[in-house]
PDB file of C-alpha atoms in Angstrom:
ATOM      1  CA  MET X   1      -0.160  23.505 -13.447  1.00 82.00           C
ATOM      2  CA  THR X   2       0.941  22.350 -10.009  1.00 92.00           C
ATOM      3  CA  TYR X   3       2.562  19.087  -8.984  1.00 95.00           C
ATOM      4  CA  ILE X   4       2.995  16.807  -6.005  1.00 95.00           C
ATOM      5  CA  ILE X   5       6.419  15.198  -5.630  1.00 97.00           C
ATOM      6  CA  ARG X   6       5.884  11.427  -5.267  1.00 96.00           C
ATOM      7  CA  GLY X   7       9.562  10.484  -4.860  1.00 96.00           C
ATOM      8  CA  THR X   8      12.118   8.807  -7.065  1.00 96.00           C
ATOM      9  CA  ALA X   9      11.337   6.140  -9.638  1.00 93.00           C
ATOM     10  CA  ASP X  10      13.047   2.752  -9.549  1.00 88.00           C
ATOM     11  CA  ARG X  11      14.239   2.905 -13.148  1.00 92.00           C
ATOM     12  CA  ALA X  12      16.153   5.281 -15.381  1.00 94.00           C
ATOM     13  CA  ALA X  13      14.069   7.390 -17.765  1.00 94.00           C
ATOM     14  CA  LEU X  14      14.216  10.333 -20.080  1.00 96.00           C
ATOM     15  CA  CYS X  15      13.243  13.613 -18.448  1.00 97.00           C
ATOM     16  CA  ASP X  16       9.802  14.686 -19.651  1.00 96.00           C
ATOM     17  CA  GLU X  17      10.920  18.316 -19.373  1.00 95.00           C
ATOM     18  CA  CYS X  18      14.327  18.451 -21.077  1.00 96.00           C
ATOM     19  CA  GLY X  19      14.725  14.995 -22.626  1.00 96.00           C
ATOM     20  CA  LYS X  20      17.990  14.099 -20.836  1.00 96.00           C
ATOM     21  CA  GLU X  21      18.618  10.589 -19.482  1.00 96.00           C
ATOM     22  CA  VAL X  22      17.994  10.554 -15.707  1.00 96.00           C
ATOM     23  CA  GLN X  23      19.221   7.653 -13.560  1.00 95.00           C
ATOM     24  CA  HIS X  24      16.835   8.340 -10.663  1.00 94.00           C
ATOM     25  CA  PRO X  25      13.977  10.391 -12.091  1.00 97.00           C
ATOM     26  CA  ILE X  26      11.598  12.251  -9.850  1.00 97.00           C
ATOM     27  CA  GLN X  27       7.962  11.240 -10.135  1.00 97.00           C
ATOM     28  CA  LEU X  28       5.616  14.223 -10.189  1.00 97.00           C
ATOM     29  CA  GLU X  29       1.826  13.963 -10.103  1.00 96.00           C
ATOM     30  CA  SER X  30      -0.203  16.797 -11.570  1.00 96.00           C
ATOM     31  CA  THR X  31      -2.987  18.358  -9.529  1.00 95.00           C
ATOM     32  CA  ASP X  32      -6.085  20.362 -10.266  1.00 94.00           C
ATOM     33  CA  ARG X  33      -6.526  23.951  -9.115  1.00 91.00           C
ATOM     34  CA  THR X  34      -7.617  22.822  -5.643  1.00 93.00           C
ATOM     35  CA  GLY X  35      -4.474  20.693  -5.221  1.00 91.00           C
ATOM     36  CA  ALA X  36      -6.303  17.369  -5.666  1.00 95.00           C
ATOM     37  CA  PRO X  37      -4.170  14.734  -7.433  1.00 95.00           C
ATOM     38  CA  LEU X  38      -5.181  13.945 -11.007  1.00 96.00           C
ATOM     39  CA  GLY X  39      -3.354  10.629 -11.394  1.00 94.00           C
ATOM     40  CA  HIS X  40      -1.184  11.852 -14.267  1.00 96.00           C
ATOM     41  CA  TYR X  41       2.505  11.227 -13.611  1.00 95.00           C
ATOM     42  CA  THR X  42       5.570  12.710 -15.230  1.00 96.00           C
ATOM     43  CA  TYR X  43       9.241  11.874 -14.698  1.00 97.00           C
ATOM     44  CA  VAL X  44      11.907  14.560 -14.530  1.00 97.00           C
ATOM     45  CA  GLY X  45      15.376  15.266 -13.191  1.00 96.00           C
ATOM     46  CA  VAL X  46      15.871  17.185  -9.952  1.00 96.00           C
ATOM     47  CA  ASP X  47      16.549  20.519 -11.665  1.00 95.00           C
ATOM     48  CA  CYS X  48      13.470  20.154 -13.874  1.00 96.00           C
ATOM     49  CA  ALA X  49      11.413  19.119 -10.821  1.00 97.00           C
ATOM     50  CA  ALA X  50      12.497  22.338  -9.120  1.00 96.00           C
ATOM     51  CA  LYS X  51      11.530  24.299 -12.216  1.00 95.00           C
ATOM     52  CA  ARG X  52       8.110  22.632 -12.548  1.00 95.00           C
ATOM     53  CA  THR X  53       7.253  22.940  -8.851  1.00 95.00           C
ATOM     54  CA  ARG X  54       8.710  26.452  -8.576  1.00 95.00           C
ATOM     55  CA  LYS X  55      10.751  25.410  -5.520  1.00 95.00           C
ATOM     56  CA  SER X  56      14.425  25.497  -4.698  1.00 96.00           C
ATOM     57  CA  ARG X  57      16.473  22.404  -5.376  1.00 95.00           C
ATOM     58  CA  ARG X  58      16.994  22.079  -1.617  1.00 96.00           C
ATOM     59  CA  ALA X  59      13.222  22.107  -1.009  1.00 97.00           C
ATOM     60  CA  VAL X  60      12.721  19.563  -3.811  1.00 96.00           C
ATOM     61  CA  ASP X  61      15.436  17.307  -2.339  1.00 96.00           C
ATOM     62  CA  ALA X  62      13.697  17.452   1.056  1.00 97.00           C
ATOM     63  CA  GLU X  63      10.313  16.605  -0.478  1.00 97.00           C
ATOM     64  CA  ILE X  64      11.837  13.737  -2.460  1.00 97.00           C
ATOM     65  CA  ALA X  65      13.364  12.280   0.706  1.00 97.00           C
ATOM     66  CA  ARG X  66      10.046  12.672   2.561  1.00 97.00           C
ATOM     67  CA  ALA X  67       8.078  11.048  -0.272  1.00 97.00           C
ATOM     68  CA  ASP X  68      10.548   8.151  -0.541  1.00 97.00           C
ATOM     69  CA  ARG X  69      10.383   7.536   3.232  1.00 97.00           C
ATOM     70  CA  LYS X  70       6.583   7.558   3.107  1.00 96.00           C
ATOM     71  CA  ARG X  71       6.514   5.148   0.162  1.00 94.00           C
ATOM     72  CA  GLU X  72       8.903   2.785   1.977  1.00 96.00           C
ATOM     73  CA  ALA X  73       6.848   2.968   5.184  1.00 98.00           C
ATOM     74  CA  ASP X  74       3.654   2.290   3.211  1.00 97.00           C
ATOM     75  CA  ALA X  75       5.293  -0.720   1.543  1.00 96.00           C
ATOM     76  CA  ARG X  76       6.418  -2.080   4.936  1.00 98.00           C
ATOM     77  CA  ARG X  77       2.916  -1.581   6.341  1.00 98.00           C
ATOM     78  CA  ARG X  78       1.345  -3.405   3.355  1.00 97.00           C
ATOM     79  CA  ALA X  79       3.838  -6.263   3.721  1.00 98.00           C
ATOM     80  CA  GLU X  80       3.029  -6.553   7.437  1.00 97.00           C
ATOM     81  CA  GLN X  81      -0.709  -6.556   6.706  1.00 96.00           C
ATOM     82  CA  GLU X  82      -0.293  -9.227   4.026  1.00 97.00           C
ATOM     83  CA  ALA X  83       1.818 -11.369   6.383  1.00 96.00           C
ATOM     84  CA  PHE X  84      -0.809 -10.976   9.104  1.00 93.00           C
ATOM     85  CA  SER X  85      -3.577 -11.981   6.668  1.00 94.00           C
ATOM     86  CA  ARG X  86      -1.676 -15.031   5.458  1.00 96.00           C
ATOM     87  CA  ARG X  87      -0.930 -16.135   9.033  1.00 94.00           C
ATOM     88  CA  TYR X  88      -4.533 -15.538  10.133  1.00 94.00           C
ATOM     89  CA  ASP X  89      -5.887 -17.484   7.126  1.00 95.00           C
ATOM     90  CA  GLU X  90      -3.592 -20.408   7.976  1.00 96.00           C
ATOM     91  CA  LEU X  91      -4.715 -20.398  11.613  1.00 95.00           C
ATOM     92  CA  GLU X  92      -8.375 -20.063  10.617  1.00 96.00           C
ATOM     93  CA  LEU X  93      -8.137 -23.053   8.274  1.00 97.00           C
ATOM     94  CA  THR X  94      -6.448 -25.131  10.989  1.00 97.00           C
ATOM     95  CA  TRP X  95      -9.119 -24.066  13.504  1.00 96.00           C
ATOM     96  CA  LEU X  96     -11.964 -24.901  11.096  1.00 97.00           C
ATOM     97  CA  ARG X  97     -10.497 -28.350  10.425  1.00 97.00           C
ATOM     98  CA  GLU X  98      -9.908 -29.076  14.122  1.00 97.00           C
ATOM     99  CA  THR X  99     -13.217 -27.647  15.346  1.00 96.00           C
ATOM    100  CA  TYR X 100     -15.639 -28.575  12.566  1.00 97.00           C
ATOM    101  CA  GLY X 101     -13.719 -30.902  10.260  1.00 97.00           C
ATOM    102  CA  VAL X 102     -14.243 -28.601   7.264  1.00 97.00           C
ATOM    103  CA  ASP X 103     -12.269 -26.111   5.161  1.00 97.00           C
ATOM    104  CA  THR X 104     -14.610 -23.109   4.938  1.00 96.00           C
ATOM    105  CA  ILE X 105     -16.747 -21.001   7.240  1.00 96.00           C
ATOM    106  CA  ASP X 106     -19.786 -21.722   5.063  1.00 96.00           C
ATOM    107  CA  GLU X 107     -19.262 -25.462   5.473  1.00 97.00           C
ATOM    108  CA  ALA X 108     -18.825 -25.018   9.237  1.00 97.00           C
ATOM    109  CA  ALA X 109     -22.020 -22.970   9.433  1.00 96.00           C
ATOM    110  CA  GLU X 110     -23.960 -25.608   7.518  1.00 96.00           C
ATOM    111  CA  LYS X 111     -22.541 -28.431   9.636  1.00 96.00           C
ATOM    112  CA  ALA X 112     -23.212 -26.602  12.929  1.00 96.00           C
ATOM    113  CA  GLY X 113     -26.596 -25.219  11.889  1.00 96.00           C
ATOM    114  CA  LYS X 114     -25.384 -21.681  12.590  1.00 95.00           C
ATOM    115  CA  ASP X 115     -25.110 -18.487  10.572  1.00 96.00           C
ATOM    116  CA  TRP X 116     -21.681 -17.919   8.971  1.00 96.00           C
ATOM    117  CA  ILE X 117     -21.224 -14.720  10.977  1.00 96.00           C
ATOM    118  CA  ASP X 118     -21.486 -16.705  14.214  1.00 96.00           C
ATOM    119  CA  ILE X 119     -18.743 -19.073  13.033  1.00 96.00           C
ATOM    120  CA  TRP X 120     -16.605 -16.154  11.874  1.00 95.00           C
ATOM    121  CA  THR X 121     -17.040 -14.394  15.235  1.00 94.00           C
ATOM    122  CA  GLU X 122     -16.196 -17.594  17.083  1.00 94.00           C
ATOM    123  CA  ALA X 123     -13.040 -18.036  15.011  1.00 94.00           C
ATOM    124  CA  LYS X 124     -12.030 -14.399  15.486  1.00 93.00           C
ATOM    125  CA  ASP X 125     -12.531 -14.627  19.269  1.00 93.00           C
ATOM    126  CA  VAL X 126     -10.332 -17.723  19.427  1.00 92.00           C
ATOM    127  CA  LEU X 127      -7.630 -16.679  16.959  1.00 92.00           C
ATOM    128  CA  LEU X 128      -7.067 -12.951  17.412  1.00 89.00           C
ATOM    129  CA  PRO X 129      -5.750 -13.189  20.991  1.00 83.00           C
ATOM    130  CA  GLU X 130      -2.865 -15.253  19.531  1.00 67.00           C
ATOM    131  CA  PHE X 131      -1.710 -12.120  17.708  1.00 62.00           C
ATOM    132  CA  GLY X 132      -1.556 -10.201  20.981  1.00 55.00           C
TER     133      GLY X 132
END
Protein backbone atom coordinates (compact mmCIF):
# COMPACT_ATOMS: atom_id res chain seq x y z
CA MET A 1 0.00 0.00 0.00
CA THR A 2 1.17 3.55 -0.65
CA TYR A 3 0.52 6.69 1.35
CA ILE A 4 0.35 10.44 0.99
CA ILE A 5 1.78 12.46 3.88
CA ARG A 6 -0.90 14.96 4.98
CA GLY A 7 1.15 16.63 7.74
CA THR A 8 1.07 16.55 11.50
CA ALA A 9 -2.06 16.10 13.59
CA ASP A 10 -3.05 18.64 16.24
CA ARG A 11 -3.35 16.08 19.03
CA ALA A 12 -1.26 13.33 20.56
CA ALA A 13 -2.13 9.77 19.51
CA LEU A 14 -0.91 6.23 19.61
CA CYS A 15 1.09 5.22 16.55
CA ASP A 16 -0.98 2.91 14.35
CA GLU A 17 2.23 1.11 13.36
CA CYS A 18 4.07 0.47 16.64
CA GLY A 19 1.59 1.53 19.32
CA LYS A 20 3.85 4.13 20.99
CA GLU A 21 2.47 7.46 22.23
CA VAL A 22 3.29 10.20 19.69
CA GLN A 23 2.99 13.88 20.62
CA HIS A 24 2.78 15.13 17.02
CA PRO A 25 1.66 12.17 14.92
CA ILE A 26 1.99 12.20 11.18
CA GLN A 27 -1.25 11.84 9.25
CA LEU A 28 -0.94 9.45 6.32
CA GLU A 29 -3.67 8.87 3.74
CA SER A 30 -3.73 5.57 1.90
CA THR A 31 -3.93 5.55 -1.89
CA ASP A 32 -5.01 3.09 -4.52
CA ARG A 33 -2.60 1.64 -7.07
CA THR A 34 -2.91 4.73 -9.29
CA GLY A 35 -1.99 7.03 -6.39
CA ALA A 36 -5.54 8.37 -5.93
CA PRO A 37 -6.38 9.13 -2.28
CA LEU A 38 -8.79 6.71 -0.62
CA GLY A 39 -9.81 8.86 2.34
CA HIS A 40 -8.51 6.40 4.93
CA TYR A 41 -6.16 8.06 7.41
CA THR A 42 -3.65 6.58 9.80
CA TYR A 43 -1.50 8.28 12.43
CA VAL A 44 2.11 7.31 13.00
CA GLY A 45 5.40 8.62 14.35
CA VAL A 46 8.07 9.97 12.02
CA ASP A 47 10.11 6.76 11.98
CA CYS A 48 7.02 4.66 11.23
CA ALA A 49 5.98 7.17 8.54
CA ALA A 50 9.37 6.69 6.91
CA LYS A 51 8.93 2.93 7.11
CA ARG A 52 5.40 2.98 5.65
CA THR A 53 6.26 5.40 2.84
CA ARG A 54 9.62 3.74 2.14
CA LYS A 55 11.38 7.12 2.30
CA SER A 56 14.23 8.47 4.36
CA ARG A 57 13.40 10.32 7.55
CA ARG A 58 14.82 13.47 5.94
CA ALA A 59 12.46 13.10 2.96
CA VAL A 60 9.53 12.46 5.31
CA ASP A 61 10.43 15.55 7.38
CA ALA A 62 10.48 17.65 4.20
CA GLU A 63 7.10 16.30 3.08
CA ILE A 64 5.62 16.91 6.53
CA ALA A 65 6.79 20.53 6.46
CA ARG A 66 5.40 20.98 2.93
CA ALA A 67 2.05 19.43 3.87
CA ASP A 68 1.77 21.55 7.03
CA ARG A 69 2.54 24.74 5.07
CA LYS A 70 -0.09 23.83 2.48
CA ARG A 71 -2.69 23.09 5.16
CA GLU A 72 -1.97 26.43 6.85
CA ALA A 73 -2.17 28.30 3.54
CA ASP A 74 -5.46 26.55 2.72
CA ALA A 75 -6.85 27.51 6.14
CA ARG A 76 -5.81 31.15 5.62
CA ARG A 77 -7.41 31.16 2.16
CA ARG A 78 -10.67 29.70 3.56
CA ALA A 79 -10.69 32.28 6.36
CA GLU A 80 -10.17 35.09 3.84
CA GLN A 81 -12.98 33.75 1.64
CA GLU A 82 -15.33 33.47 4.63
CA ALA A 83 -14.47 37.03 5.73
CA PHE A 84 -15.09 38.28 2.19
CA SER A 85 -18.46 36.48 2.07
CA ARG A 86 -19.54 37.86 5.44
CA ARG A 87 -18.53 41.40 4.44
CA TYR A 88 -20.24 41.09 1.04
CA ASP A 89 -23.44 39.75 2.65
CA GLU A 90 -23.47 42.69 5.07
CA LEU A 91 -23.00 45.19 2.24
CA GLU A 92 -25.63 43.45 0.10
CA LEU A 93 -28.19 43.59 2.91
CA THR A 94 -27.46 47.29 3.49
CA TRP A 95 -27.75 47.95 -0.26
CA LEU A 96 -31.05 46.05 -0.52
CA ARG A 97 -32.50 48.00 2.41
CA GLU A 98 -31.32 51.36 1.07
CA THR A 99 -32.24 50.69 -2.57
CA TYR A 100 -35.44 48.66 -2.28
CA GLY A 101 -36.41 48.77 1.39
CA VAL A 102 -36.29 44.97 1.69
CA ASP A 103 -34.05 42.26 3.14
CA THR A 104 -33.78 39.73 0.30
CA ILE A 105 -33.11 39.70 -3.42
CA ASP A 106 -36.39 37.86 -4.00
CA GLU A 107 -38.31 40.60 -2.20
CA ALA A 108 -36.45 43.26 -4.21
CA ALA A 109 -37.25 41.45 -7.46
CA GLU A 110 -40.93 41.23 -6.56
CA LYS A 111 -41.06 44.89 -5.51
CA ALA A 112 -39.23 46.09 -8.64
CA GLY A 113 -41.00 43.73 -11.03
CA LYS A 114 -37.65 42.32 -12.15
CA ASP A 115 -36.08 38.87 -12.24
CA TRP A 116 -33.91 38.04 -9.21
CA ILE A 117 -30.85 37.67 -11.44
CA ASP A 118 -31.22 41.29 -12.56
CA ILE A 119 -31.27 42.45 -8.93
CA TRP A 120 -28.31 40.22 -8.08
CA THR A 121 -26.34 41.57 -11.06
CA GLU A 122 -27.20 45.13 -10.09
CA ALA A 123 -26.03 44.51 -6.52
CA LYS A 124 -22.83 42.83 -7.70
CA ASP A 125 -22.04 45.72 -10.08
CA VAL A 126 -22.48 48.23 -7.26
CA LEU A 127 -20.79 46.29 -4.45
CA LEU A 128 -17.84 44.44 -5.97
CA PRO A 129 -15.88 47.57 -6.96
CA GLU A 130 -15.74 48.37 -3.21
CA PHE A 131 -13.54 45.29 -2.77
CA GLY A 132 -11.09 46.60 -5.36
